[in-house]
């Protein structure tokens, strides 16, 4: 049976409303003041509340505000009972969270009609809340799967890799991986699909699984530009797929210390080398090649570059969300301001990527991320 709650300090009005509603088949509880009404509402979770506006101590407006602030009562339909009928009073009631009004003197037919209408909206809100909870559960499960396919930190005699992944929602479009092509060559990449949520996460998962299985046709995985060329053919934008992505892909030779790399619209990887003259100020190199994001143009061309990694150098590959953080003054941090933070972090020993994100938070005035943050840190002893 549907549970209703009446909050009114007038005993006669209490009994009259209770009798009418019980005769109409509802289960009705009553409270004689706002404090008692709040206690009963928290215990009973009624579908609908009829509350008098003018009551001592706690007014109906205050009761309404407190009820609407509780997540477990967010779908409860709240009707304010009042003799105040001006537009200003109705605006005040709506601002407090009231869903409807009953004006004195009350007509029985109107009372029952408004209760029926309120219960319909309550049931609809409850259904939407349950569907939202179900969807959030499924998204969390999908997010757990995405995290499960991302690689763990790597410790090897020739290099060490650490990673961090912070999606702005449960699901994001960032993805990364590294895998051995043979005993000497390690492939490493990071990609960023445009957008957020499931529609961005699915292409990211597809790319990771495709590269990890090395199932691209006639591709030389040792040649980064060749990998990007084939990805661009496979993931072309169509009428059914409007997602494109940026990517940085490299192959490191552990014997020769040569890194061959190519990028497609992605931020440059930053290589920080030890400065023999000033140990506190690392030398930086931006590793990037020209090329449109994957999927934009079928005839896009990609090229390779290479460099020799010196001893005790660190390579940082990241998505643009790591430096596109909005500062308190409204400006964005930007890549050129992010690099000094990276160098300051790299000068500390021992290094932990969590320290870098502590520095970034000092620039971020918003509590929630507006874009995905991903970074790979590779150290070459």
CSV table of C-alpha atoms in Angstrom, one decimal:
chain,number,residue,atom,x,y,z
A,1,UNK,CA,0.0,0.0,0.0
A,2,UNK,CA,1.3,3.5,-0.9
A,3,UNK,CA,2.6,5.4,2.1
A,4,UNK,CA,1.6,9.0,2.6
A,5,UNK,CA,2.7,11.4,5.4
A,6,UNK,CA,0.7,14.4,6.6
A,7,UNK,CA,2.6,17.1,8.6
A,8,UNK,CA,0.2,19.7,10.2
A,9,UNK,CA,0.0,21.4,13.6
A,10,UNK,CA,-3.9,21.6,13.3
A,11,UNK,CA,-5.4,18.4,14.8
A,12,UNK,CA,-8.7,19.0,12.9
A,13,UNK,CA,-7.0,19.3,9.6
A,14,UNK,CA,-4.9,16.2,10.4
A,15,UNK,CA,-7.9,14.0,11.1
A,16,UNK,CA,-9.8,15.4,8.0
A,17,UNK,CA,-7.0,14.7,5.6
A,18,UNK,CA,-6.2,11.3,7.1
A,19,UNK,CA,-9.8,10.1,6.9
A,20,UNK,CA,-10.2,11.2,3.2
A,21,UNK,CA,-6.9,9.6,2.1
A,22,UNK,CA,-7.4,6.4,4.1
A,23,UNK,CA,-10.9,6.0,2.6
A,24,UNK,CA,-9.2,6.3,-0.8
A,25,UNK,CA,-7.0,3.3,-0.1
A,26,UNK,CA,-3.8,5.0,1.1
A,27,UNK,CA,-1.7,4.2,4.1
A,28,UNK,CA,-1.4,7.5,6.0
A,29,UNK,CA,0.9,8.6,8.9
A,30,UNK,CA,0.5,12.0,10.6
A,31,UNK,CA,3.0,14.3,12.4
A,32,UNK,CA,2.0,17.4,14.5
A,33,UNK,CA,5.1,19.5,13.8
A,34,UNK,CA,8.1,19.8,11.5
A,35,UNK,CA,10.6,18.0,13.7
A,36,UNK,CA,8.3,15.0,14.1
A,37,UNK,CA,7.6,15.0,10.4
A,38,UNK,CA,11.3,14.9,9.5
A,39,UNK,CA,11.8,12.0,11.8
A,40,UNK,CA,8.9,10.0,10.3
A,41,UNK,CA,9.9,10.9,6.8
A,42,UNK,CA,13.5,9.5,7.4
A,43,UNK,CA,12.1,6.3,8.9
A,44,UNK,CA,9.2,5.6,6.5
A,45,UNK,CA,10.4,7.0,3.2
A,46,UNK,CA,6.8,8.0,2.1
A,47,UNK,CA,5.9,8.4,-1.5
A,48,UNK,CA,4.2,11.7,-0.9
A,49,UNK,CA,4.1,14.3,1.8
A,50,UNK,CA,1.4,16.9,2.5
A,51,UNK,CA,2.9,19.6,4.7
A,52,UNK,CA,1.4,22.8,6.2
A,53,UNK,CA,3.4,25.9,5.3
A,54,UNK,CA,2.8,27.9,8.5
A,55,UNK,CA,4.0,25.9,11.5
A,56,UNK,CA,5.9,26.9,14.7
A,57,UNK,CA,9.6,26.2,15.1
A,58,UNK,CA,10.2,24.5,11.7
A,59,UNK,CA,8.1,25.9,8.8
A,60,UNK,CA,6.9,23.8,5.9
A,61,UNK,CA,9.5,25.5,3.7
A,62,UNK,CA,12.3,24.4,6.1
A,63,UNK,CA,10.8,20.9,6.2
A,64,UNK,CA,10.7,20.8,2.4
A,65,UNK,CA,14.3,22.0,2.0
A,66,UNK,CA,15.6,19.3,4.4
A,67,UNK,CA,13.5,16.6,2.8
A,68,UNK,CA,14.8,17.5,-0.7
A,69,UNK,CA,18.4,17.5,0.5
A,70,UNK,CA,18.3,13.8,1.4
A,71,UNK,CA,19.2,11.4,-1.4
A,72,UNK,CA,16.9,8.7,-0.1
A,73,UNK,CA,13.9,11.1,-0.2
A,74,UNK,CA,14.8,12.8,-3.5
A,75,UNK,CA,11.8,11.2,-5.3
A,76,UNK,CA,9.3,11.9,-2.5
A,77,UNK,CA,6.6,14.2,-3.9
A,78,UNK,CA,6.1,17.2,-1.6
A,79,UNK,CA,2.9,19.2,-1.5
A,80,UNK,CA,2.7,22.4,0.5
A,81,UNK,CA,-0.6,23.1,2.2
A,82,UNK,CA,-1.2,26.9,2.5
A,83,UNK,CA,-3.5,29.8,2.4
A,84,UNK,CA,-0.8,32.0,0.8
A,85,UNK,CA,-1.6,32.2,-2.9
A,86,UNK,CA,0.4,35.1,-4.3
A,87,UNK,CA,2.9,34.5,-7.1
A,88,UNK,CA,5.8,35.5,-4.8
A,89,UNK,CA,4.7,32.8,-2.3
A,90,UNK,CA,4.5,30.2,-5.0
A,91,UNK,CA,8.0,31.1,-6.3
A,92,UNK,CA,9.3,30.9,-2.7
A,93,UNK,CA,7.8,27.5,-2.3
A,94,UNK,CA,9.1,26.2,-5.6
A,95,UNK,CA,12.6,27.5,-4.8
A,96,UNK,CA,12.4,25.5,-1.5
A,97,UNK,CA,11.8,22.3,-3.5
A,98,UNK,CA,8.0,22.0,-3.4
A,99,UNK,CA,6.5,19.9,-6.2
A,100,UNK,CA,2.9,21.2,-5.8
A,101,UNK,CA,0.5,23.3,-3.7
A,102,UNK,CA,-2.9,22.8,-2.1
A,103,UNK,CA,-4.6,26.1,-1.2
A,104,UNK,CA,-7.1,26.4,1.6
A,105,UNK,CA,-10.0,25.8,1.7
A,106,UNK,CA,-9.3,22.4,0.2
A,107,UNK,CA,-11.6,20.8,-2.2
A,108,UNK,CA,-11.7,17.0,-1.8
A,109,UNK,CA,-11.7,16.3,-5.6
A,110,UNK,CA,-8.7,18.6,-6.0
A,111,UNK,CA,-6.9,16.9,-3.1
A,112,UNK,CA,-7.3,13.4,-4.5
A,113,UNK,CA,-6.4,14.6,-8.0
A,114,UNK,CA,-3.2,16.2,-6.9
A,115,UNK,CA,-2.3,13.2,-4.8
A,116,UNK,CA,-2.8,10.9,-7.8
A,117,UNK,CA,-0.8,13.2,-10.0
A,118,UNK,CA,2.0,13.4,-7.4
A,119,UNK,CA,2.2,9.6,-7.0
A,120,UNK,CA,2.4,9.2,-10.8
A,121,UNK,CA,5.4,11.5,-10.9
A,122,UNK,CA,6.9,9.8,-7.8
A,123,UNK,CA,6.7,6.4,-9.5
A,124,UNK,CA,8.2,7.8,-12.7
A,125,UNK,CA,11.1,9.4,-10.7
A,126,UNK,CA,11.6,6.2,-8.8
A,127,UNK,CA,11.8,4.2,-12.0
A,128,UNK,CA,14.3,6.7,-13.5
A,129,UNK,CA,16.4,6.5,-10.3
A,130,UNK,CA,16.5,2.7,-10.4
A,131,UNK,CA,17.5,2.8,-14.1
A,132,UNK,CA,20.2,5.3,-13.4
A,133,UNK,CA,21.6,3.1,-10.6
A,134,UNK,CA,21.5,0.1,-12.9
A,135,UNK,CA,23.3,2.1,-15.6
A,136,UNK,CA,25.9,3.4,-13.1
A,137,UNK,CA,26.5,-0.2,-12.0
A,138,UNK,CA,27.1,-1.3,-15.6
A,139,UNK,CA,29.4,1.6,-16.3
A,140,UNK,CA,31.4,0.8,-13.2
A,141,UNK,CA,31.7,-2.8,-14.4
A,142,UNK,CA,32.8,-1.6,-17.8
A,143,UNK,CA,35.3,0.7,-16.2
A,144,UNK,CA,36.7,-2.2,-14.1
A,145,UNK,CA,37.2,-4.1,-17.4
A,146,UNK,CA,39.0,-1.2,-19.0
A,147,UNK,CA,41.4,-0.9,-16.0
A,148,UNK,CA,41.9,-4.7,-16.1
A,149,UNK,CA,43.3,-4.6,-19.7
A,150,UNK,CA,45.7,-1.7,-19.0
A,151,UNK,CA,49.2,-2.9,-18.3
A,152,UNK,CA,50.8,-3.1,-14.9
A,153,UNK,CA,54.1,-1.2,-14.1
A,154,UNK,CA,57.1,-2.8,-15.7
A,155,UNK,CA,60.5,-3.5,-14.1
A,156,UNK,CA,63.2,-4.6,-16.4
A,157,UNK,CA,67.0,-4.5,-16.2
A,158,UNK,CA,67.0,-2.1,-19.2
A,159,UNK,CA,64.1,0.1,-18.2
A,160,UNK,CA,61.3,0.7,-15.7
A,161,UNK,CA,57.8,1.9,-16.5
A,162,UNK,CA,55.2,3.4,-14.3
A,163,UNK,CA,51.7,4.6,-15.3
A,164,UNK,CA,48.6,6.5,-14.0
A,165,UNK,CA,45.1,6.6,-15.4
A,166,UNK,CA,42.4,9.0,-14.2
A,167,UNK,CA,39.2,9.1,-16.3
A,168,UNK,CA,37.1,12.2,-15.8
A,169,UNK,CA,34.1,9.9,-15.6
A,170,UNK,CA,33.9,6.2,-14.8
A,171,UNK,CA,34.9,5.6,-18.4
A,172,UNK,CA,37.2,7.6,-20.6
A,173,UNK,CA,38.8,7.6,-24.0
A,174,UNK,CA,42.4,7.3,-22.9
A,175,UNK,CA,44.3,4.0,-23.4
A,176,UNK,CA,47.9,2.8,-23.3
A,177,UNK,CA,49.9,-0.3,-23.5
A,178,UNK,CA,53.4,-1.6,-23.9
A,179,UNK,CA,54.5,-5.1,-25.1
A,180,UNK,CA,57.6,-6.9,-26.2
A,181,UNK,CA,57.9,-7.5,-30.0
A,182,UNK,CA,60.9,-9.7,-29.2
A,183,UNK,CA,63.5,-10.0,-26.5
A,184,UNK,CA,65.1,-6.7,-27.5
A,185,UNK,CA,62.3,-4.4,-28.8
A,186,UNK,CA,59.5,-2.9,-26.7
A,187,UNK,CA,56.5,-1.2,-28.3
A,188,UNK,CA,54.9,1.5,-26.2
A,189,UNK,CA,52.0,3.8,-27.0
A,190,UNK,CA,49.3,6.1,-25.6
A,191,UNK,CA,46.1,7.1,-27.3
A,192,UNK,CA,43.3,9.6,-26.6
A,193,UNK,CA,39.9,9.1,-28.2
A,194,UNK,CA,37.8,12.3,-28.7
A,195,UNK,CA,35.0,12.5,-26.2
A,196,UNK,CA,34.2,10.8,-22.9
A,197,UNK,CA,32.1,7.9,-21.6
A,198,UNK,CA,31.3,4.6,-23.3
A,199,UNK,CA,31.4,5.8,-26.9
A,200,UNK,CA,35.0,7.0,-26.3
A,201,UNK,CA,36.0,3.9,-24.3
A,202,UNK,CA,35.0,1.3,-26.8
A,203,UNK,CA,37.3,2.5,-29.6
A,204,UNK,CA,40.1,2.8,-27.1
A,205,UNK,CA,39.5,-0.9,-26.1
A,206,UNK,CA,39.4,-1.9,-29.7
A,207,UNK,CA,42.8,-0.3,-30.5
A,208,UNK,CA,44.4,-1.9,-27.4
A,209,UNK,CA,43.2,-5.4,-28.2
A,210,UNK,CA,44.1,-5.0,-31.9
A,211,UNK,CA,47.6,-3.8,-31.2
A,212,UNK,CA,48.2,-6.3,-28.4
A,213,UNK,CA,47.1,-9.2,-30.6
A,214,UNK,CA,49.2,-7.8,-33.5
A,215,UNK,CA,46.4,-8.6,-35.9
A,216,UNK,CA,46.7,-5.6,-38.2
A,217,UNK,CA,47.2,-6.9,-41.7
A,218,UNK,CA,50.7,-6.6,-43.3
A,219,UNK,CA,52.0,-4.2,-40.6
A,220,UNK,CA,55.5,-3.9,-39.5
A,221,UNK,CA,55.1,-3.3,-35.8
A,222,UNK,CA,58.8,-2.2,-35.5
A,223,UNK,CA,57.9,0.8,-37.8
A,224,UNK,CA,55.7,3.2,-35.9
A,225,UNK,CA,54.5,5.2,-39.0
A,226,UNK,CA,53.4,1.9,-40.6
A,227,UNK,CA,51.3,1.1,-37.6
A,228,UNK,CA,49.7,4.5,-37.6
A,229,UNK,CA,49.0,4.2,-41.3
A,230,UNK,CA,47.1,1.0,-40.9
A,231,UNK,CA,45.2,2.2,-37.8
A,232,UNK,CA,44.1,5.2,-39.9
A,233,UNK,CA,42.6,2.9,-42.5
A,234,UNK,CA,40.9,0.6,-40.0
A,235,UNK,CA,39.4,3.4,-37.9
A,236,UNK,CA,38.2,5.9,-40.5
A,237,UNK,CA,35.3,8.2,-39.6
A,238,UNK,CA,32.0,7.0,-41.2
A,239,UNK,CA,28.3,7.9,-40.9
A,240,UNK,CA,28.1,5.3,-38.1
A,241,UNK,CA,31.4,6.1,-36.4
A,242,UNK,CA,32.3,9.8,-35.7
A,243,UNK,CA,35.2,9.1,-33.3
A,244,UNK,CA,38.8,9.9,-34.1
A,245,UNK,CA,41.8,9.6,-31.8
A,246,UNK,CA,45.3,10.9,-31.3
A,247,UNK,CA,48.2,8.5,-30.6
A,248,UNK,CA,51.9,8.4,-29.8
A,249,UNK,CA,53.6,5.1,-30.7
A,250,UNK,CA,57.3,4.2,-30.2
A,251,UNK,CA,59.6,1.2,-30.4
A,252,UNK,CA,62.6,1.0,-28.1
A,253,UNK,CA,65.7,-1.1,-28.8
A,254,UNK,CA,67.1,-2.2,-25.4
A,255,UNK,CA,70.5,-3.1,-26.9
A,256,UNK,CA,71.2,0.0,-29.0
A,257,UNK,CA,69.1,2.4,-26.9
A,258,UNK,CA,67.4,3.7,-30.0
A,259,UNK,CA,63.8,4.9,-29.8
A,260,UNK,CA,61.9,5.1,-33.1
A,261,UNK,CA,58.6,7.0,-32.8
A,262,UNK,CA,55.7,8.5,-34.7
A,263,UNK,CA,52.6,10.5,-33.6
A,264,UNK,CA,49.2,11.3,-35.0
A,265,UNK,CA,47.9,14.7,-33.7
A,266,UNK,CA,49.1,13.7,-30.2
A,267,UNK,CA,51.0,15.9,-27.7
A,268,UNK,CA,54.8,15.4,-27.9
A,269,UNK,CA,56.4,12.9,-25.6
A,270,UNK,CA,58.9,14.6,-23.3
A,271,UNK,CA,62.4,13.2,-22.9
A,272,UNK,CA,64.3,14.6,-19.9
A,273,UNK,CA,68.0,14.0,-19.8
A,274,UNK,CA,70.5,14.6,-17.0
A,275,UNK,CA,72.2,18.0,-17.3
A,276,UNK,CA,75.9,17.4,-16.4
A,277,UNK,CA,76.4,21.1,-15.7
A,278,UNK,CA,73.2,21.6,-13.6
A,279,UNK,CA,71.8,18.4,-12.0
A,280,UNK,CA,68.6,20.3,-10.9
A,281,UNK,CA,67.7,21.4,-14.4
A,282,UNK,CA,67.2,18.5,-16.9
A,283,UNK,CA,67.6,18.9,-20.6
A,284,UNK,CA,64.3,18.4,-22.4
A,285,UNK,CA,63.4,17.1,-25.9
A,286,UNK,CA,59.9,17.1,-27.4
A,287,UNK,CA,59.4,13.9,-29.4
A,288,UNK,CA,56.7,14.4,-32.0
A,289,UNK,CA,56.1,13.9,-35.8
A,290,UNK,CA,53.6,15.6,-38.0
A,291,UNK,CA,50.3,13.8,-38.8
A,292,UNK,CA,46.6,14.2,-38.5
A,293,UNK,CA,44.6,12.3,-35.8
A,294,UNK,CA,43.7,8.7,-36.7
A,295,UNK,CA,40.4,8.5,-38.6
A,296,UNK,CA,40.2,12.1,-39.9
A,297,UNK,CA,41.6,11.7,-43.4
A,298,UNK,CA,42.0,8.4,-45.3
A,299,UNK,CA,45.0,9.8,-47.2
A,300,UNK,CA,46.9,11.1,-44.1
A,301,UNK,CA,50.6,10.3,-44.1
A,302,UNK,CA,52.8,9.5,-41.1
A,303,UNK,CA,56.6,9.6,-40.7
A,304,UNK,CA,59.2,8.2,-38.2
A,305,UNK,CA,61.9,9.9,-36.2
A,306,UNK,CA,64.4,8.4,-33.9
A,307,UNK,CA,66.8,9.3,-31.1
A,308,UNK,CA,69.3,7.7,-28.8
A,309,UNK,CA,68.2,7.5,-25.2
A,310,UNK,CA,71.1,8.5,-22.9
A,311,UNK,CA,71.6,6.9,-19.5
A,312,UNK,CA,69.5,8.0,-16.6
A,313,UNK,CA,66.9,9.7,-18.9
A,314,UNK,CA,63.1,9.6,-18.4
A,315,UNK,CA,60.5,9.6,-21.1
A,316,UNK,CA,56.9,10.9,-20.4
A,317,UNK,CA,54.0,10.1,-22.7
A,318,UNK,CA,50.7,11.6,-21.8
A,319,UNK,CA,47.3,12.8,-23.0
A,320,UNK,CA,46.5,16.5,-23.3
A,321,UNK,CA,44.2,16.3,-20.2
A,322,UNK,CA,47.2,16.4,-18.0
A,323,UNK,CA,48.1,20.0,-18.9
A,324,UNK,CA,44.7,21.3,-20.0
A,325,UNK,CA,43.7,22.0,-16.4
A,326,UNK,CA,41.9,25.3,-15.7
A,327,UNK,CA,43.6,27.5,-13.2
A,328,UNK,CA,41.8,29.7,-10.7
A,329,UNK,CA,42.3,32.8,-12.9
A,330,UNK,CA,40.5,31.0,-15.8
A,331,UNK,CA,43.6,30.3,-17.8
A,332,UNK,CA,44.8,26.9,-18.7
A,333,UNK,CA,48.1,25.4,-17.5
A,334,UNK,CA,49.3,24.5,-21.0
A,335,UNK,CA,52.1,22.3,-22.2
A,336,UNK,CA,54.9,24.9,-21.8
A,337,UNK,CA,53.9,25.5,-18.1
A,338,UNK,CA,53.5,21.7,-17.5
A,339,UNK,CA,57.1,20.9,-18.6
A,340,UNK,CA,58.7,22.8,-15.7
A,341,UNK,CA,56.5,20.9,-13.3
A,342,UNK,CA,57.6,17.7,-15.0
A,343,UNK,CA,61.3,18.7,-14.6
A,344,UNK,CA,60.8,19.7,-11.0
A,345,UNK,CA,59.1,16.3,-10.3
A,346,UNK,CA,61.9,14.4,-12.2
A,347,UNK,CA,64.6,16.1,-10.1
A,348,UNK,CA,63.1,14.6,-6.9
A,349,UNK,CA,64.3,11.2,-5.7
A,350,UNK,CA,62.6,8.7,-5.4
A,351,UNK,CA,60.0,9.5,-8.0
A,352,UNK,CA,56.4,8.6,-7.7
A,353,UNK,CA,53.8,9.8,-10.2
A,354,UNK,CA,51.4,10.6,-7.4
A,355,UNK,CA,53.7,13.5,-6.5
A,356,UNK,CA,53.2,14.9,-9.9
A,357,UNK,CA,49.5,14.9,-9.6
A,358,UNK,CA,49.7,16.6,-6.2
A,359,UNK,CA,51.5,19.5,-8.0
A,360,UNK,CA,48.9,19.5,-10.8
A,361,UNK,CA,46.1,19.8,-8.2
A,362,UNK,CA,47.5,23.1,-7.0
A,363,UNK,CA,46.7,24.5,-10.4
A,364,UNK,CA,43.2,22.9,-10.7
A,365,UNK,CA,40.4,25.0,-9.1
A,366,UNK,CA,37.6,22.5,-10.0
A,367,UNK,CA,36.9,19.4,-7.9
A,368,UNK,CA,36.0,17.2,-10.9
A,369,UNK,CA,38.2,16.4,-13.9
A,370,UNK,CA,37.1,17.9,-17.2
A,371,UNK,CA,39.2,15.5,-19.3
A,372,UNK,CA,40.9,12.2,-18.9
A,373,UNK,CA,44.4,12.2,-17.4
A,374,UNK,CA,46.9,9.5,-18.5
A,375,UNK,CA,50.7,9.3,-18.3
A,376,UNK,CA,53.4,6.8,-18.9
A,377,UNK,CA,56.8,7.3,-17.2
A,378,UNK,CA,59.7,5.3,-18.7
A,379,UNK,CA,63.1,5.4,-16.9
A,380,UNK,CA,66.2,4.2,-18.7
A,381,UNK,CA,69.1,3.5,-16.3
